[in-house]
Short mmCIF file of C-alpha atoms in Angstrom, two decimals:
data_model
loop_
_atom_site.label_atom_id
_atom_site.label_comp_id
_atom_site.label_asym_id
_atom_site.label_seq_id
_atom_site.Cartn_x
_atom_site.Cartn_y
_atom_site.Cartn_z
CA MET K 1021 66.17 -6.81 -24.07
CA SER K 1022 64.87 -10.21 -25.20
CA ASP K 1023 61.73 -10.78 -27.19
CA PRO K 1024 58.64 -10.04 -25.15
CA THR K 1025 56.74 -13.06 -23.89
CA PRO K 1026 53.30 -13.29 -25.51
CA LEU K 1027 50.43 -12.99 -23.08
CA PRO K 1028 48.35 -16.15 -22.68
CA ASP K 1029 44.58 -15.90 -22.95
CA LEU K 1030 42.85 -15.51 -19.59
CA PRO K 1031 41.91 -17.42 -17.57
CA VAL K 1032 45.03 -19.56 -17.56
CA THR K 1033 46.08 -22.26 -15.09
CA PHE K 1034 49.71 -23.09 -14.39
CA ARG K 1035 50.39 -26.43 -12.72
CA PRO K 1036 53.23 -28.96 -12.67
CA GLY K 1037 51.65 -31.54 -14.97
CA HIS K 1038 54.28 -34.28 -14.82
CA THR K 1039 54.64 -34.01 -11.06
CA ARG K 1040 50.86 -34.14 -10.66
CA VAL K 1041 50.57 -37.33 -12.73
CA ILE K 1042 53.41 -38.99 -10.82
CA LEU K 1043 51.97 -38.07 -7.40
CA LEU K 1044 48.43 -39.21 -8.20
CA THR K 1045 49.64 -42.43 -9.83
CA ALA K 1046 51.87 -43.17 -6.86
CA GLY K 1047 48.98 -42.43 -4.48
CA VAL K 1048 46.65 -44.85 -6.23
CA ALA K 1049 49.36 -47.53 -6.44
CA ILE K 1050 50.21 -47.19 -2.75
CA PHE K 1051 46.54 -47.36 -1.74
CA VAL K 1052 45.97 -50.48 -3.89
CA VAL K 1053 49.12 -52.24 -2.62
CA ILE K 1054 48.46 -51.49 1.05
CA SER K 1055 44.80 -52.52 0.75
CA GLY K 1056 45.80 -55.65 -1.17
CA ILE K 1057 48.29 -56.62 1.52
CA ALA K 1058 45.55 -56.18 4.11
CA LEU K 1059 43.34 -58.62 2.20
CA LEU K 1060 46.13 -61.19 1.83
CA LEU K 1061 47.19 -61.20 5.49
CA ASP K 1062 45.44 -63.36 8.02
CA ILE K 1063 44.32 -60.48 10.25
CA GLY K 1064 41.07 -59.25 11.73
CA PRO K 1065 38.70 -56.74 10.14
CA GLY K 1066 39.92 -53.92 12.38
CA SER K 1067 43.51 -54.40 11.25
CA ARG K 1068 42.39 -54.58 7.61
CA LEU K 1069 40.52 -51.33 8.06
CA THR K 1070 43.64 -49.77 9.58
CA PHE K 1071 45.66 -50.79 6.51
CA ALA K 1072 43.02 -49.32 4.18
CA VAL K 1073 42.81 -46.08 6.17
CA THR K 1074 46.60 -45.78 6.13
CA GLY K 1075 46.61 -46.22 2.34
CA ALA K 1076 43.84 -43.64 2.02
CA LEU K 1077 45.76 -41.14 4.18
CA ILE K 1078 48.88 -41.58 2.06
CA PHE K 1079 46.79 -41.04 -1.08
CA TRP K 1080 45.20 -37.93 0.49
CA ALA K 1081 48.64 -36.48 1.34
CA LEU K 1082 49.91 -37.07 -2.19
CA ALA K 1083 46.71 -35.60 -3.66
CA ARG K 1084 47.27 -32.45 -1.55
CA LEU K 1085 50.76 -32.20 -3.02
CA ALA K 1086 49.30 -32.65 -6.51
CA ARG K 1087 46.65 -29.92 -6.17
CA VAL K 1088 49.05 -26.99 -6.36
CA LYS K 1089 48.34 -24.48 -9.13
CA VAL K 1090 48.38 -20.82 -10.06
CA VAL K 1091 45.26 -19.49 -11.78
CA ALA K 1092 45.36 -16.09 -13.47
CA ASP K 1093 42.19 -14.36 -14.62
CA ASP K 1094 41.08 -10.83 -15.47
CA SER K 1095 40.91 -9.67 -11.85
CA GLY K 1096 44.04 -11.30 -10.40
CA VAL K 1097 45.82 -14.47 -9.43
CA THR K 1098 44.78 -17.37 -7.19
CA VAL K 1099 47.66 -19.35 -5.70
CA VAL K 1100 46.69 -22.83 -4.49
CA ASN K 1101 49.44 -24.42 -2.39
CA ILE K 1102 49.51 -27.57 -0.27
CA ALA K 1103 47.88 -26.11 2.82
CA GLY K 1104 45.85 -23.23 1.49
CA LYS K 1105 44.66 -20.87 -1.19
CA ARG K 1106 45.27 -17.15 -1.55
CA ARG K 1107 43.64 -14.68 -3.92
CA LEU K 1108 45.72 -11.71 -5.06
CA ALA K 1109 44.74 -8.67 -7.10
CA TRP K 1110 47.14 -7.89 -9.92
CA ALA K 1111 48.28 -4.72 -8.18
CA GLU K 1112 49.42 -6.71 -5.11
CA ILE K 1113 52.07 -8.59 -7.09
CA LEU K 1114 55.26 -6.62 -7.63
CA ARG K 1115 57.50 -9.30 -9.13
CA VAL K 1116 57.54 -12.92 -10.26
CA ASN K 1117 60.82 -14.67 -9.40
CA LEU K 1118 62.22 -18.00 -10.53
CA ARG K 1119 65.95 -17.88 -9.92
CA PRO K 1120 68.35 -20.74 -10.67
CA GLY K 1121 68.06 -23.28 -7.87
CA ASP K 1122 64.63 -22.10 -6.69
CA PRO K 1123 62.24 -25.01 -6.08
CA TRP K 1124 59.27 -22.95 -7.35
CA VAL K 1125 58.18 -19.44 -8.26
CA PHE K 1126 58.08 -16.76 -5.59
CA LEU K 1127 55.77 -13.75 -5.85
CA ASP K 1128 57.05 -10.53 -4.25
CA LEU K 1129 54.03 -8.73 -2.85
CA GLY K 1130 53.31 -5.09 -2.16
CA ASP K 1131 53.12 -5.66 1.60
CA GLY K 1132 56.82 -6.61 1.68
CA THR K 1133 56.25 -10.35 1.89
CA SER K 1134 56.92 -13.12 -0.59
CA LEU K 1135 54.49 -15.90 -1.49
CA ALA K 1136 55.60 -19.28 -2.79
CA ALA K 1137 53.62 -20.32 -5.85
CA LEU K 1138 54.14 -24.09 -5.98
CA GLY K 1139 52.09 -24.38 -9.16
CA ILE K 1140 55.14 -23.38 -11.18
CA GLN K 1141 58.10 -25.57 -10.24
CA PRO K 1142 61.08 -26.57 -12.37
CA GLY K 1143 61.56 -30.04 -10.86
CA ILE K 1144 60.73 -32.42 -13.70
CA ALA K 1145 59.81 -30.03 -16.54
CA LYS K 1146 62.30 -27.19 -16.14
CA GLN K 1147 61.72 -25.54 -19.54
CA ARG K 1148 57.96 -25.60 -19.06
CA ALA K 1149 58.33 -23.97 -15.61
CA ILE K 1150 60.57 -21.26 -17.05
CA ALA K 1151 58.04 -20.57 -19.83
CA ASP K 1152 55.17 -20.50 -17.30
CA ALA K 1153 57.10 -18.13 -15.01
CA ARG K 1154 57.79 -15.82 -17.96
CA ALA K 1155 54.13 -15.90 -18.98
CA LEU K 1156 52.99 -15.08 -15.43
CA ARG K 1157 55.60 -12.31 -15.21
CA ALA K 1158 54.33 -10.85 -18.49
CA LEU K 1159 50.74 -11.00 -17.21
CA VAL K 1160 51.71 -9.27 -13.96
CA GLU K 1161 53.55 -6.54 -15.85
CA ALA K 1162 50.64 -6.05 -18.25
CA HIS K 1163 47.96 -5.93 -15.55
CA SER K 1164 49.64 -4.02 -12.77
CA ALA K 1165 51.65 -1.40 -14.64
CA PRO K 1166 50.52 1.83 -13.03
CA SER K 1167 49.91 4.79 -15.23
CA THR K 1168 52.82 7.17 -14.70
CA LEU K 1169 51.43 9.91 -16.91
CA PRO K 1170 49.77 12.73 -15.00
CA HIS K 1171 46.17 13.38 -15.89
CA GLU K 1172 45.85 16.39 -18.08
CA PRO K 1173 43.12 18.83 -17.15
CA ARG K 1174 40.23 18.97 -19.55
CA SER K 1175 39.73 22.29 -21.29
#
């Protein structure tokens, strides 16, 4: 067995930092360029507004992509993905998976389903994602390990 992964202090937030910076920077740049084009073109105010709204919608979509994260605290894990947020108790998470070729971490849950946790993704920072997945796995194992020893009667 390999060396055990040290447990991070709680609360801890896992998020794809490089990807987040790239998405938000691209969103701002796209909004500025589209709005700038609207100002340079000889068009009416309604068309200019349409350009600005289009730029804002593109920024909003990229910001939604950038908001993904996994937050672990004393009572469980909150997974924030593109379209929603889900709170899980430690006992609900059976396994943390990040297999070669996976786009992000998958959490195997006690109800037989699997939940994608986009906050840990190996796209740009593969080693960081692997370390984050190991840290989350260690936290899950530490917090949800059921006691297998039977309770001894008190005398």
